[in-house]
XYZ file of C-alpha atoms in Angstrom:
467
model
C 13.091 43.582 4.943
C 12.924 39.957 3.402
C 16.471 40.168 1.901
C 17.943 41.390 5.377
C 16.139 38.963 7.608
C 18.075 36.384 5.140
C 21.137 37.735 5.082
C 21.364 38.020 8.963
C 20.120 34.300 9.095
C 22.910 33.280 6.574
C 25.320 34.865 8.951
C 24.106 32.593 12.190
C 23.937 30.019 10.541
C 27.861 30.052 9.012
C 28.515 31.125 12.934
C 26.871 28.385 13.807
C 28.330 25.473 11.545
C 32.167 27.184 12.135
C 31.342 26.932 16.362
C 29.891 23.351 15.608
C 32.640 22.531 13.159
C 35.638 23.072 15.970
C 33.269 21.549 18.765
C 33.433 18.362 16.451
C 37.410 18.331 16.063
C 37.798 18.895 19.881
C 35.528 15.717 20.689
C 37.292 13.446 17.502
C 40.639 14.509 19.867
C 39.173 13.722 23.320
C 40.324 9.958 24.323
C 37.628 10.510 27.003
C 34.872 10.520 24.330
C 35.380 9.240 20.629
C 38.709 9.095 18.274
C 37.306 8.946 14.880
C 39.657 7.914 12.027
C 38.945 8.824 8.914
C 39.879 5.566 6.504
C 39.121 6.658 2.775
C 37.026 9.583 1.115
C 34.929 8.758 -2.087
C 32.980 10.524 -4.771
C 30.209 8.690 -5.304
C 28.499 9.330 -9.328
C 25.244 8.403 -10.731
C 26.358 4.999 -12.736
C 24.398 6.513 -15.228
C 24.552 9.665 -16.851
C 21.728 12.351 -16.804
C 19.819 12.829 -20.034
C 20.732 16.680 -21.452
C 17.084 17.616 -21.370
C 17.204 16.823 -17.500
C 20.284 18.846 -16.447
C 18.621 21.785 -14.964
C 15.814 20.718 -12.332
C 13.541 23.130 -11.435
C 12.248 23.362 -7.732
C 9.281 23.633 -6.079
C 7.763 26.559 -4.589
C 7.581 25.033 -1.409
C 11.580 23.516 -1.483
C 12.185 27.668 -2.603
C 10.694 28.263 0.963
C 12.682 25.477 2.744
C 15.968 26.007 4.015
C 19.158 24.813 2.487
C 20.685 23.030 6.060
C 21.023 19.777 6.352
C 18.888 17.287 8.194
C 21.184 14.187 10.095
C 20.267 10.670 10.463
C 22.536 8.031 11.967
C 21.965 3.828 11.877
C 23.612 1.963 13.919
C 23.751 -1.754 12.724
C 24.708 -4.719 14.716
C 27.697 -6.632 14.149
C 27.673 -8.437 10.667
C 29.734 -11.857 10.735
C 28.591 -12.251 6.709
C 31.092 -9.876 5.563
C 33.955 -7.291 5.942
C 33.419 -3.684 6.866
C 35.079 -3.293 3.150
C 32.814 -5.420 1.661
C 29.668 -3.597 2.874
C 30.957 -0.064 1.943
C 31.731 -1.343 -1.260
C 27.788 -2.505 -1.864
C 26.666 0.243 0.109
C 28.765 2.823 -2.726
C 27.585 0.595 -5.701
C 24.022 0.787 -4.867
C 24.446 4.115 -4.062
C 25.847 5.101 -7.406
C 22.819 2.996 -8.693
C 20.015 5.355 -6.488
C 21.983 8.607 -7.931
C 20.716 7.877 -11.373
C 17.276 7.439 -10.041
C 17.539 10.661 -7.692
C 19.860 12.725 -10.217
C 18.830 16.231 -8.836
C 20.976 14.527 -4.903
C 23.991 14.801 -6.637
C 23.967 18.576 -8.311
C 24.354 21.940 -6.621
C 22.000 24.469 -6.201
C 22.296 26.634 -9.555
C 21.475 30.104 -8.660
C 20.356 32.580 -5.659
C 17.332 32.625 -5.509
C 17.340 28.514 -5.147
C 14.883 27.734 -7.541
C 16.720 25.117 -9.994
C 19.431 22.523 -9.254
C 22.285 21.901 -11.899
C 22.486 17.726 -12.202
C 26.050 17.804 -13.596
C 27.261 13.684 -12.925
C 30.662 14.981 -12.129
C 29.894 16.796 -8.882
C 28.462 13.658 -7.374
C 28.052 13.086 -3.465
C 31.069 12.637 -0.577
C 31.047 9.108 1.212
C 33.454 9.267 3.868
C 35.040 5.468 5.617
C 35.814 5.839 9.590
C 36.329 3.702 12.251
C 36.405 4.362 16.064
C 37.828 3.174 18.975
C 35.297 1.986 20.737
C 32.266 -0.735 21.024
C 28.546 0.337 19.644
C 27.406 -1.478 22.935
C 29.627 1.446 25.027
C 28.044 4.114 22.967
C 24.551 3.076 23.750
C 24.991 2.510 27.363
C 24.244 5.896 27.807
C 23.781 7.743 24.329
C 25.244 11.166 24.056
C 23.568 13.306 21.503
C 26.050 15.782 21.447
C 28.911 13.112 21.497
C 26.952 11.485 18.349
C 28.108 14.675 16.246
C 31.127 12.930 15.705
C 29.155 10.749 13.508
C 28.320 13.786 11.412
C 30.458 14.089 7.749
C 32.151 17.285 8.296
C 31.427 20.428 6.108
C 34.888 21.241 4.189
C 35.408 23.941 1.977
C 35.384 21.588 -1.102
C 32.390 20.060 -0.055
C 30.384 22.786 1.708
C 28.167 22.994 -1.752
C 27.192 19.183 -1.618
C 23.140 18.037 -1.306
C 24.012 14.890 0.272
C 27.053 13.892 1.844
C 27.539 10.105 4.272
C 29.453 8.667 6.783
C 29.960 4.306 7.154
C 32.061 4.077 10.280
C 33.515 0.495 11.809
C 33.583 -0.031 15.515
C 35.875 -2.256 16.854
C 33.359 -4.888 17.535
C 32.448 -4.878 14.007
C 29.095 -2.841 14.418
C 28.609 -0.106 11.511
C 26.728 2.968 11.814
C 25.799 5.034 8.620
C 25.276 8.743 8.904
C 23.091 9.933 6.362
C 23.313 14.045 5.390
C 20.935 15.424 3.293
C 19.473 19.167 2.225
C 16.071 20.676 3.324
C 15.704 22.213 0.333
C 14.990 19.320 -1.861
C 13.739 16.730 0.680
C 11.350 16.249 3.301
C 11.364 12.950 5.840
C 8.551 11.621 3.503
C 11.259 11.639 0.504
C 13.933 10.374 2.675
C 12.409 7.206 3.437
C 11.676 7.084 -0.298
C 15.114 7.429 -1.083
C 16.223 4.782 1.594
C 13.536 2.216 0.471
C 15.322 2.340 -3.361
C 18.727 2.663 -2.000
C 18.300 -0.690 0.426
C 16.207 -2.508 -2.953
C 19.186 -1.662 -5.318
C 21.335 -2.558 -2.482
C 19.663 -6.099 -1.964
C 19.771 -6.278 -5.760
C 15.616 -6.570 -5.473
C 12.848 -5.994 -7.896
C 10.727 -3.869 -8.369
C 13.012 -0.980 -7.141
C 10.507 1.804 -6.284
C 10.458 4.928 -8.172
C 10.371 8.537 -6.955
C 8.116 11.024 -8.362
C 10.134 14.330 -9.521
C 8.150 16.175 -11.739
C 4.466 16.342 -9.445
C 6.081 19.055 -6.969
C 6.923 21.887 -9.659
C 4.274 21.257 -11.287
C 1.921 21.442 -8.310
C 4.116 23.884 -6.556
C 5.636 26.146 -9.430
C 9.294 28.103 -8.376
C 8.514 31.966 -8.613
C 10.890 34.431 -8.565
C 11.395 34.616 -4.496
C 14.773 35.759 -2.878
C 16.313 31.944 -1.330
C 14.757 32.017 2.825
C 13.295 30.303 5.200
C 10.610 31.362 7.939
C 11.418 28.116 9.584
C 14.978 28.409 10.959
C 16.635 30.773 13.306
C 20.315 29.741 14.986
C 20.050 30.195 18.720
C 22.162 32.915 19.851
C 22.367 30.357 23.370
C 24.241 27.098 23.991
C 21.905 24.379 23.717
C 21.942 21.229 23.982
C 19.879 17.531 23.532
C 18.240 14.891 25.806
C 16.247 11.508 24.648
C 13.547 10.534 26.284
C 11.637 7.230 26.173
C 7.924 7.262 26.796
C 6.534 3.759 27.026
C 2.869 2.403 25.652
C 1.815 1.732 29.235
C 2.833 5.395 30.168
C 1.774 6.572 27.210
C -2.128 5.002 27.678
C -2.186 6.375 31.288
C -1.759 9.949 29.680
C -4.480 9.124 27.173
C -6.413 7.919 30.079
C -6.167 11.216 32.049
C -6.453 13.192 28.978
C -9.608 11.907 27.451
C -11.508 12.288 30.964
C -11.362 16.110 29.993
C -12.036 16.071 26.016
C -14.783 14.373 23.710
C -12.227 12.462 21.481
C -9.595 9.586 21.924
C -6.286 11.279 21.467
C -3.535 10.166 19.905
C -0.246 9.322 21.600
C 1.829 11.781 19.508
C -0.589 15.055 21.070
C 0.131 13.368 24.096
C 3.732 13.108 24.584
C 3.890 16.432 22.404
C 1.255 18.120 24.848
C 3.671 16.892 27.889
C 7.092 18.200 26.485
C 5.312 21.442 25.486
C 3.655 21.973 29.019
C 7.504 20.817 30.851
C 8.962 23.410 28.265
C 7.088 25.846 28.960
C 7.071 25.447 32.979
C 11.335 25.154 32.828
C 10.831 28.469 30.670
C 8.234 29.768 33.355
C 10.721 29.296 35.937
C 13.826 30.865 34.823
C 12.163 34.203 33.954
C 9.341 34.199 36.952
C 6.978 35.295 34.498
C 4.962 33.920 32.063
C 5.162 34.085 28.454
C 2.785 33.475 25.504
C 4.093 29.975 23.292
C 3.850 29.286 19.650
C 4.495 25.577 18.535
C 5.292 25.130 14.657
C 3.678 21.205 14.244
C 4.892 20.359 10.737
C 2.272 18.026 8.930
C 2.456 15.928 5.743
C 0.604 17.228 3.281
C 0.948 14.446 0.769
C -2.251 12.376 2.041
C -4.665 15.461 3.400
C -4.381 17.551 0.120
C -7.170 16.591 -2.821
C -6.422 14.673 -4.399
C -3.594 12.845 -2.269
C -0.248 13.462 -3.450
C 1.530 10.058 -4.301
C 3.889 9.346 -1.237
C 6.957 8.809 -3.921
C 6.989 12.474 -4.456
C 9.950 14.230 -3.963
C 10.285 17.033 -2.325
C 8.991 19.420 0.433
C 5.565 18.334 1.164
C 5.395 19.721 4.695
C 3.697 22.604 6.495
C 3.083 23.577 9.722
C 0.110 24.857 11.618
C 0.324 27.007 14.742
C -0.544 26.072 17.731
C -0.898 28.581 20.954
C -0.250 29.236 24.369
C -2.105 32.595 25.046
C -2.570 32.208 29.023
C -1.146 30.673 31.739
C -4.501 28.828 32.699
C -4.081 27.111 29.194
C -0.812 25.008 30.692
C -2.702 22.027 31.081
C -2.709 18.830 29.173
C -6.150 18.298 27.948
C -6.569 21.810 26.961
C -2.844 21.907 25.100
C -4.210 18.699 23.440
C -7.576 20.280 22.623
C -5.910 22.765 21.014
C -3.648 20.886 18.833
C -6.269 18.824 17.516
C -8.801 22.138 16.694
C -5.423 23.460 14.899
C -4.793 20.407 12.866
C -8.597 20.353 11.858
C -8.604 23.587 11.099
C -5.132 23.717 8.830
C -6.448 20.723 7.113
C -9.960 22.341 6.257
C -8.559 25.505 5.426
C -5.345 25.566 3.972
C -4.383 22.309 3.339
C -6.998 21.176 1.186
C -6.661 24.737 -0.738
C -3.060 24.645 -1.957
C -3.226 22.286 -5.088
C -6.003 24.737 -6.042
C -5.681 27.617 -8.646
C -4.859 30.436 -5.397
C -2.638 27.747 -3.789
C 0.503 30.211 -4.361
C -2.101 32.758 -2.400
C -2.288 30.685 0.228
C 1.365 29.757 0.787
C 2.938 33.103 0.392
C -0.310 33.843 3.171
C 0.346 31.548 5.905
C 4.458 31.743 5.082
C 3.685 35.867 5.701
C 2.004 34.795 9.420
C 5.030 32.129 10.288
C 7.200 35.799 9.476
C 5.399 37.722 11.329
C 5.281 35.434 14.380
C 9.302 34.865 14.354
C 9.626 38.224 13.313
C 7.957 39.967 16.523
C 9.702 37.181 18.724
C 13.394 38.499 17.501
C 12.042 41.825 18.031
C 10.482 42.338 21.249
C 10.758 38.419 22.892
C 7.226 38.409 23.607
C 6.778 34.748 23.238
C 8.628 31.526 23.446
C 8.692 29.240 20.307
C 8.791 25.789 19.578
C 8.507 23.490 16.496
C 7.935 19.808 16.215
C 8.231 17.309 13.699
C 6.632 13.528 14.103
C 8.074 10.607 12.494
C 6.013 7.937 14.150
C 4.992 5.615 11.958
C 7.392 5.833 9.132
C 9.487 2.778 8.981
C 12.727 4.232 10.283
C 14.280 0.687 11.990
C 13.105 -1.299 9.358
C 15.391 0.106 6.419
C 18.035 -2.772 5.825
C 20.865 -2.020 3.495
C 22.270 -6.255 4.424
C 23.279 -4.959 7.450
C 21.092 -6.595 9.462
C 17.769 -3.916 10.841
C 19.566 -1.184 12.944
C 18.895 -1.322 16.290
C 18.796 2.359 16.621
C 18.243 5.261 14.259
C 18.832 9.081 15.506
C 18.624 12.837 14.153
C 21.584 14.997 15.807
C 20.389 18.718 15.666
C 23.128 21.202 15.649
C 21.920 23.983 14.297
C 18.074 25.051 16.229
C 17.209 25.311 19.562
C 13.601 24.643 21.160
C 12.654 21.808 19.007
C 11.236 18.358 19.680
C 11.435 15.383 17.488
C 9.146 11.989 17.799
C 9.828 8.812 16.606
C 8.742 5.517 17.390
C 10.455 3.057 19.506
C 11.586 -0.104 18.464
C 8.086 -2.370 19.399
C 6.317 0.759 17.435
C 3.848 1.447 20.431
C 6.065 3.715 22.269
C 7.765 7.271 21.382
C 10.838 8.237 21.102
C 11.381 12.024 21.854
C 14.886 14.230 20.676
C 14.471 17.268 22.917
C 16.833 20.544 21.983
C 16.461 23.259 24.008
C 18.460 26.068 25.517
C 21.101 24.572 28.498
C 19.642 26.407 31.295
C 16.326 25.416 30.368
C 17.309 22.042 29.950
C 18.727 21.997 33.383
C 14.831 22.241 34.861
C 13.051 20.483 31.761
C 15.118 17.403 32.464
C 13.988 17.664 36.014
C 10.283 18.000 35.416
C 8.289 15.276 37.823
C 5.497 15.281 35.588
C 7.795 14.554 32.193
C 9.787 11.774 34.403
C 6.566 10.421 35.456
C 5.640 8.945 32.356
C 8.691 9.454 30.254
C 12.580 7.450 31.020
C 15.236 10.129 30.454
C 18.012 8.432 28.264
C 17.935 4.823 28.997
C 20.517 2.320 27.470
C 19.938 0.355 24.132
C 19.728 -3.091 24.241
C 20.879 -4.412 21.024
């Protein structure tokens, strides 16, 4: 039943990245949205070559689990009067090239099927594409279209369909830059993306000490096991979706935390806030369409790194996230302090109970035991569409705008999701107090989401960047 459930999910997803793939050309081609140009098309090696004894990297159980799809992240820098579009891809390649060696296994291919080693052959290396558009970064950020910001994406090809990591560094004509970053889930969580961007922007600055990442504590934490390559954690929508930003400001956000407290014992925090908001406007667009309501499971993927014992340095690389479940079961529980209340008892109780338990000797007990639950849960939803899912991922507090590569600090970062519907992103805004959400969900809930009073209350829907 494993194997099938995979191979139908293989399917979807090629569906998927061919519908996405066209969608892309048809915007490049639309004077009305973006031309994109491509300039030049690079192979970028590790500048030095892989010892023999490190050729074959073995995975971790937990990157065996994770799904091989790629996770986008675009910068957009302001304009640089310092130096030439040509000079900057030129340092950004070079200190590329440079990070490769550090983080060999980037630059292999996944080895087998089952997806439990990497082959680090130096001559496969990563693509790094040159563009250029035809318009200002100051007209794309008037009103930012996610879907539009695809364009940004480096395409999939044939020849390059294998590759871990693949980049974009595109020129607008004002002389802003924006650099597309496209790396595998099954090697890297956000945690060891900002450790590769942190090495990347210190060889790129030509700084010392240049940070080091940690590849051996995963597999040897986390050993692979002979598992067929799958992932509870993605399913293609079979629906058109689509993305909205939203903007929910400190002030806003304290007024929730106000309202919220008044009905809990604790101070909470202004990600189960905002989280607890989207959720409940979600769920009420959701409500609407069907005239019925319907029990809700929210995936909330946590860090393990820092809550297992002992902590796991934060320079290991890898897949070092889990997520707890959080539930819906009535339609009296659609209401913020009690959706909060329940996201903190699930957190506590993940931590205490699972967390904490999986560097231990029956660690590979408890994974294969809460990855069984996450399969049964999407399993019954496919099945009978009992319930309406979501899953969320928080990057507050990781240092997203503060990554400079010479550019100059971006003055925006985002992560375009074409592949997963219902799914909510947070990241902080550019003072840090705020949150930034990335909302995905299906178009015709979207059309009522976006329209919630309560969600425009305290949240802005899409407002310009000032750069």
């Amino acid at each position: 039943m494993i194997s099938s459930s995979h191979t139908h999910s293989v399917y979807r997803l090629l569906s998927t990245l061919k519908k996405n793939h066209n969608k892309m050309n048809e915007m490049s081609n639309n004077s009305n949205i973006i031309k994109l140009e491509t300039l030049n098309t690079f192979l970028i090696k590790p500048s030095k070559p892989t010892p023999p004894n490190l050729k074959i990297f073995k995975l971790s159980l937990l990157d065996q689990l994770s799904p091989n799809i790629h996770g986008n992240s675009t910068f957009f820098f302001p304009h640089s009067h310092n130096n030439s579009f040509s000079h900057n891809s030129n340092l950004l390649q070079t200190s590329l090239s440079q990070t490769l060696s550090l983080f060999y296994p980037f630059a292999g291919r996944l080895q087998d099927g089952t997806g439990s080693t990497i082959l680090c052959n130096d001559d496969d290396g990563v693509l790094f594409i040159e563009s250029q558009t035809t318009i200002t970064l100051s007209q794309l950020l008037t009103t930012p279209d996610l879907n539009t910001l695809e364009c940004f994406l480096p395409v999939p090809t044939m020849e390059n369909k294998n590759m871990l990591l693949l980049l974009r560094f595109t020129s607008f004509t004002c002389g802003s830059t924006a650099l597309t970053i496209s790396l595998t889930h099954k090697i890297t969580d956000f945690n060891t993306f900002i450790t590769f961007l942190k090495t990347w922007t210190t060889l790129c600055a030509a700084a010392k000490p240049v940070p080091l990442p940690d590849l051996t504590t995963a597999s040897t934490l986390f050993p692979p096991r002979d598992l067929p390559e799958m992932s509870a954690s993605y399913k293609p929508s079979s629906k058109n979706f689509t993305s909205r930003r939203f903007i929910f400001h400190a002030c806003k956000i304290e007024q929730l935390k106000r309202k919220i407290k008044s009905e809990t014992e604790f101070q909470p925090s202004r990600v189960e806030v905002v989280l607890a908001l989207i959720w409940k406007s979600a769920l009420s667009a959701s409500r609407s369409k069907t005239q019925s309501f319907k029990r809700s499971v929210l995936f909330q993927a946590v860090n393990l790194r820092p809550r297992m014992e002992p902590a796991v340095p934060e320079t290991a690389v890898g897949n070092f996230v889990w997520s707890f479940v959080v539930t819906v079961e009535e339609e009296s529980h659609m209401v913020l302090h009690e959706i909060v209340k329940r996201m903190r008892n699930g957190m506590k109780e993940f931590i205490e109970k699972e967390a904490k338990t999986f560097k231990e000797e029956g660690g590979f007990k408890v994974v294969m035991e809460s990855f069984k639950d996450r399969v049964e849960i999407l399993t019954e939803n496919e099945n009978e569409g009992s319930m309406v899912i979501y899953k969320c991922s928080s990057w507050c507090k990781f240092p997203v705008l503060e990554i400079d590569f010479g550019l100059g600090k971006p003055v925006w970062n985002c992560c375009v999701n074409k592949l997963v519907s219902n799914t909510i992103a947070l990241m902080d805004t550019k003072d840090g107090n705020g949150v930034e959400a990335f909302v995905t969900l299906d178009e015709d809930d979207m059309e009522l989401f976006e329209k919630d009073e309560e969600l425009l209350h305290y949240g802005v829907l899409n407002p310009r960047i000032i750069i």
